[in-house]
Structure formats: C-alpha cells, structure tokens
Amino acid sequence: MKIPSAILATVALLIASASAQQEPLNVVNANANEQQQQGLVEPTVAEPIGFIDAGKGGLLPFTSSEFEGLERGEWPQSRPSEITPQSDEQFKASALSNDEIQSVLNAHNYYRSLHGSPPLTWNWEAANFGENWLQYCAFQHSHGKFGENLAAGHRDFPTAIQAWYDEVNSYNFGAPGFYSGTGHFTQVVWKSTRSVGCAKRACPRWTIYICNYDPPGNIVTWDNSYFRDNVTPRLG
C-alpha cells in the first residue's frame, strides 16, 4: 500500500511535536514485584511500532493504531500529554546484570535462528536510551530512532521476549506486512537488525521491559518488500 505524501508529511509533523512527551502510567499498587511473583499482575505487551520508509534513508515511526488510521486515510488527532516528573526514590531503576544481558541475547538469538536470522550483539547506546525512557514509568513507545518492543508484568526478559515471539502463530507469511498483532514478532526476527539493547524498571504497578533494535525493523513500503526479505518462515 502506498502512503500519500501529504499523509507522510502530516505524520512527520505529529511525531516531531511529540518526540519528548510521554503519558503517565496509571499507578494502582506499589507492590509490583510481590504481585508479579504471586501471579496477580496480568502480563501485557504494548502495541507494536513500525516505520514508514520516507525515502533518502528517512524513517517515520508510528504505532500500530496510527498505521490502521493511515490505511483509512486518517491520522492521529492527539498526542500524549506531558508527563509529571516524580522523585527517583519512588522507583527502582535497575541496570541489567551480565547474566540478564546474556539471557536477552540468548532468547533473541534462539528465536532468530529458527528463521535463519543472524544473531544480535549488545548495543549499549540502545540500552541506555531505553533506561532513560523508562525513568518515569510510562508504558508507552518513545518514537525514537530505534525499533522498539515493550512489555510489562512479565517475570523476566525471557518470558517477555517469548510473548513477543509467540505472535508468530498469528503471522501470515503468505501476505507479509505490518500488523497490530504481530509487530513484536517481526521485530524480534527481522533479518537486517544487528544489535539490541534492553532495560527494565520496577514501577508501582509492574516491571516494564523495553528492547531497542538497530537498525530498526518493521519498515513499511507500498509493496511490503522489506517484510518479504526480513521475515521468513521457520527453517525446516
């Protein structure tokens, strides 16, 4: 599907105006870790994010709900309001341990190997970007330069990454493209992505997990050629 140039220009303006804005998380309970361990917090993933190929190397980020609007000839009417900063003492930021970093790489590279995608290496810039983005516990995409997957309420990174990958069961390899229910999976296995950096933050309601990918996946063009080349069926 070809996106009209006028719509692309409007999306670019909307994204630029919101690049530093976030939506506050609805805080309902301060015992996030305890509730997660007891299975009282329902794990979830944020809607997937993709990029429109704007030509000349330019990529315009969008969420899946925004993309559905674009397909109908619409565009977002509003953007998230500015977040109210809160004291760092309220939240527990956690740089990942070496074991956690390895678990992230192991999980990604296992699933990628099933589809013939090359293994990822660790990207410190992407990890630091994600850590900074989560500082106010906003469960929302950054619309930054990286590909990005978000999850919350999961036990650890491997279970969050598995939830992203499990979307493979809904992906139609016969009609490749960006879909709201499979965008996390396609980013996980995207062949041209070479590195990943992840972060987490224990917030009042739950722990949020973020992974940022470079180069980004989920690149949309009128013929979906990027998806055909980068998201292939399981080997064997």
Coordinates of C-alpha atoms in Angstrom, one line a residue:
M1 CA 0.0 0.0 0.0
K2 CA 1.4 3.4 -1.0
I3 CA 1.1 6.1 1.7
P4 CA 0.2 9.5 0.1
S5 CA 2.9 12.1 0.5
A6 CA 0.5 14.5 2.2
I7 CA -0.2 12.0 4.9
L8 CA 3.5 11.3 5.4
A9 CA 4.2 15.0 5.9
T10 CA 1.4 15.2 8.5
V11 CA 2.7 12.2 10.4
A12 CA 6.2 13.6 10.4
L13 CA 4.9 16.9 12.0
L14 CA 2.9 15.0 14.6
I15 CA 5.8 12.8 15.5
A16 CA 8.2 15.7 15.7
S17 CA 5.8 17.6 18.1
A18 CA 5.7 14.6 20.4
S19 CA 9.3 13.5 20.5
A20 CA 9.8 14.5 24.1
Q21 CA 6.3 13.7 25.5
Q22 CA 5.0 10.7 27.5
E23 CA 1.8 9.6 29.1
P24 CA 1.7 9.0 32.9
L25 CA 1.3 5.4 33.9
N26 CA -1.9 4.7 35.9
V27 CA -0.4 3.8 39.3
V28 CA -2.6 1.4 41.1
N29 CA -0.4 -0.5 43.5
A30 CA 3.1 0.0 45.0
N31 CA 3.8 -3.8 45.5
A32 CA 4.6 -4.5 41.9
N33 CA 7.2 -7.1 42.3
E34 CA 5.3 -9.0 45.0
Q35 CA 2.1 -9.1 42.9
Q36 CA 4.0 -10.3 39.9
Q37 CA 5.6 -13.1 41.8
Q38 CA 2.2 -14.1 43.0
G39 CA 0.7 -14.0 39.5
L40 CA -1.7 -11.2 40.4
V41 CA -0.4 -8.9 37.7
E42 CA -1.6 -9.7 34.2
P43 CA 1.4 -9.6 31.8
T44 CA 0.9 -7.4 28.7
V45 CA 2.7 -6.0 25.7
A46 CA 2.4 -2.5 24.2
E47 CA 1.1 -2.1 20.7
P48 CA 3.9 -2.7 18.2
I49 CA 5.8 0.1 16.5
G50 CA 6.8 0.4 12.8
F51 CA 8.5 2.8 10.4
I52 CA 7.4 4.3 7.1
D53 CA 10.1 4.4 4.5
A54 CA 10.1 8.1 3.7
G55 CA 13.0 7.8 1.2
K56 CA 16.6 9.0 1.3
G57 CA 17.2 6.9 4.4
G58 CA 14.4 8.6 6.3
L59 CA 12.1 6.5 8.6
L60 CA 9.0 7.9 10.3
P61 CA 7.9 5.9 13.4
F62 CA 4.3 5.1 14.1
T63 CA 2.3 2.8 16.3
S64 CA 0.0 0.1 15.0
S65 CA -3.2 2.0 15.8
E66 CA -1.8 5.0 14.0
F67 CA -1.0 2.8 11.0
E68 CA -4.6 1.5 10.9
G69 CA -5.7 5.1 10.7
L70 CA -3.3 5.9 7.9
E71 CA -4.7 3.0 5.9
R72 CA -8.2 4.6 6.3
G73 CA -6.8 7.9 5.2
E74 CA -6.8 9.3 8.7
W75 CA -4.0 10.4 11.1
P76 CA -3.8 10.8 14.9
Q77 CA -5.9 13.6 16.3
S78 CA -4.0 13.9 19.6
R79 CA -0.7 13.0 21.2
P80 CA 0.0 12.0 24.8
S81 CA 0.2 14.8 27.4
E82 CA 3.4 15.8 29.1
I83 CA 4.4 13.5 32.0
T84 CA 4.7 14.9 35.5
P85 CA 8.2 14.1 36.8
Q86 CA 8.3 12.1 40.0
S87 CA 11.0 11.5 42.5
D88 CA 13.6 8.8 41.7
E89 CA 13.2 7.5 45.2
Q90 CA 9.7 6.2 44.2
F91 CA 11.1 3.8 41.6
K92 CA 13.8 1.3 41.5
A93 CA 15.9 1.7 38.3
S94 CA 18.0 -1.4 37.5
A95 CA 20.9 -1.6 35.1
L96 CA 21.0 -5.1 33.7
S97 CA 23.4 -7.6 35.1
N98 CA 25.7 -9.5 32.8
D99 CA 23.5 -12.6 33.2
E100 CA 20.4 -10.7 32.2
I101 CA 22.2 -9.2 29.2
Q102 CA 23.2 -12.8 28.2
S103 CA 19.6 -14.0 28.7
V104 CA 18.3 -11.3 26.4
L105 CA 20.8 -12.2 23.7
N106 CA 20.2 -15.9 24.1
A107 CA 16.4 -15.6 23.9
H108 CA 16.5 -13.3 20.8
N109 CA 19.1 -15.3 19.0
Y110 CA 17.4 -18.6 19.6
Y111 CA 14.2 -17.3 18.1
R112 CA 16.0 -15.6 15.3
S113 CA 17.9 -18.8 14.4
L114 CA 14.6 -20.6 13.8
H115 CA 14.0 -18.2 10.9
G116 CA 17.6 -18.0 9.6
S117 CA 18.2 -14.5 11.0
P118 CA 21.8 -13.7 12.1
P119 CA 22.5 -13.4 15.9
L120 CA 22.3 -10.0 17.6
T121 CA 25.0 -8.3 19.6
W122 CA 24.5 -6.0 22.6
N123 CA 24.0 -2.3 21.9
W124 CA 24.9 -0.1 24.9
E125 CA 23.5 3.1 23.2
A126 CA 20.2 1.4 22.7
A127 CA 20.2 0.1 26.3
N128 CA 21.0 3.5 27.7
F129 CA 18.3 5.0 25.6
G130 CA 15.7 2.6 26.9
E131 CA 16.8 3.1 30.5
N132 CA 16.4 6.9 30.2
W133 CA 13.0 6.4 28.5
L134 CA 11.6 4.3 31.4
Q135 CA 12.7 6.7 34.1
Y136 CA 9.1 8.0 34.7
C137 CA 7.5 4.6 34.4
A138 CA 5.5 5.5 31.2
F139 CA 4.3 2.3 29.5
Q140 CA 4.5 3.9 26.1
H141 CA 6.7 3.9 23.0
S142 CA 9.4 6.5 22.6
H143 CA 9.0 7.1 18.8
G144 CA 12.8 7.3 18.7
K145 CA 15.3 6.2 16.1
F146 CA 15.4 2.5 17.2
G147 CA 13.0 -0.3 16.6
E148 CA 11.3 -0.9 20.0
N149 CA 9.3 -3.6 21.8
L150 CA 7.7 -3.0 25.2
A151 CA 6.2 -5.4 27.8
A152 CA 5.0 -5.2 31.4
G153 CA 4.1 -7.6 34.2
H154 CA 6.3 -10.5 33.0
R155 CA 8.5 -12.4 35.3
D156 CA 11.7 -11.6 33.4
F157 CA 13.2 -10.8 30.0
P158 CA 13.0 -14.3 28.6
T159 CA 9.3 -14.6 29.3
A160 CA 8.7 -11.1 27.8
I161 CA 10.7 -12.0 24.6
Q162 CA 8.8 -15.3 24.4
A163 CA 5.5 -13.3 24.5
W164 CA 6.7 -11.1 21.6
Y165 CA 7.8 -14.1 19.6
D166 CA 4.6 -16.1 20.2
E167 CA 2.9 -13.7 17.8
V168 CA 4.4 -15.9 15.1
N169 CA 1.3 -18.0 15.4
S170 CA -0.8 -15.2 14.0
Y171 CA 1.6 -14.0 11.3
N172 CA 0.6 -14.8 7.7
F173 CA 3.8 -15.5 5.8
G174 CA 1.8 -15.6 2.6
A175 CA 0.8 -12.0 3.0
P176 CA 3.8 -10.3 4.7
G177 CA 3.4 -6.9 6.2
F178 CA 2.9 -4.9 9.4
Y179 CA 0.0 -6.0 11.6
S180 CA -1.0 -4.9 15.1
G181 CA -1.0 -8.4 16.4
T182 CA 2.4 -9.5 15.0
G183 CA 4.7 -6.4 15.0
H184 CA 6.7 -7.6 18.1
F185 CA 7.4 -10.9 16.5
T186 CA 8.5 -9.4 13.2
Q187 CA 10.9 -7.0 15.0
V188 CA 12.4 -9.9 17.0
V189 CA 13.3 -11.9 13.9
W190 CA 14.0 -9.0 11.5
K191 CA 17.0 -10.2 9.5
S192 CA 18.7 -6.8 8.9
T193 CA 18.6 -5.9 12.6
R194 CA 22.1 -6.4 14.0
S195 CA 22.0 -5.3 17.7
V196 CA 19.7 -4.9 20.6
G197 CA 19.9 -3.0 23.9
C198 CA 17.3 -3.5 26.7
A199 CA 16.4 -2.0 30.0
K200 CA 13.8 -2.6 32.8
R201 CA 12.3 -0.6 35.6
A202 CA 10.3 -1.7 38.6
C203 CA 7.4 0.6 38.8
P204 CA 4.5 0.9 41.3
R205 CA 2.1 -1.3 39.1
W206 CA 4.6 -3.6 37.4
T207 CA 8.0 -4.0 36.0
I208 CA 8.3 -2.6 32.5
Y209 CA 10.7 -4.2 29.9
I210 CA 12.0 -2.4 26.8
C211 CA 14.2 -3.5 24.0
N212 CA 15.5 -1.2 21.3
Y213 CA 16.8 -2.5 18.0
D214 CA 19.3 -1.2 15.5
P215 CA 18.8 -1.0 12.6
P216 CA 15.0 -0.9 13.2
G217 CA 12.7 -3.5 11.8
N218 CA 9.0 -3.2 10.7
I219 CA 9.7 -0.9 7.8
V220 CA 6.6 -0.4 5.6
T221 CA 6.6 0.3 1.9
W222 CA 3.8 0.1 -0.7
D223 CA 4.9 -3.4 -1.7
N224 CA 6.0 -4.7 1.7
S225 CA 9.3 -5.8 0.2
Y226 CA 11.1 -5.3 3.5
F227 CA 8.9 -7.8 5.2
R228 CA 9.3 -10.4 2.5
D229 CA 13.1 -10.1 2.8
N230 CA 13.4 -9.8 6.6
V231 CA 10.6 -12.1 8.0
T232 CA 10.8 -15.6 6.6
P233 CA 9.1 -18.8 7.7
R234 CA 10.8 -21.2 10.2
L235 CA 13.5 -23.3 8.8
G236 CA 12.9 -27.0 8.1

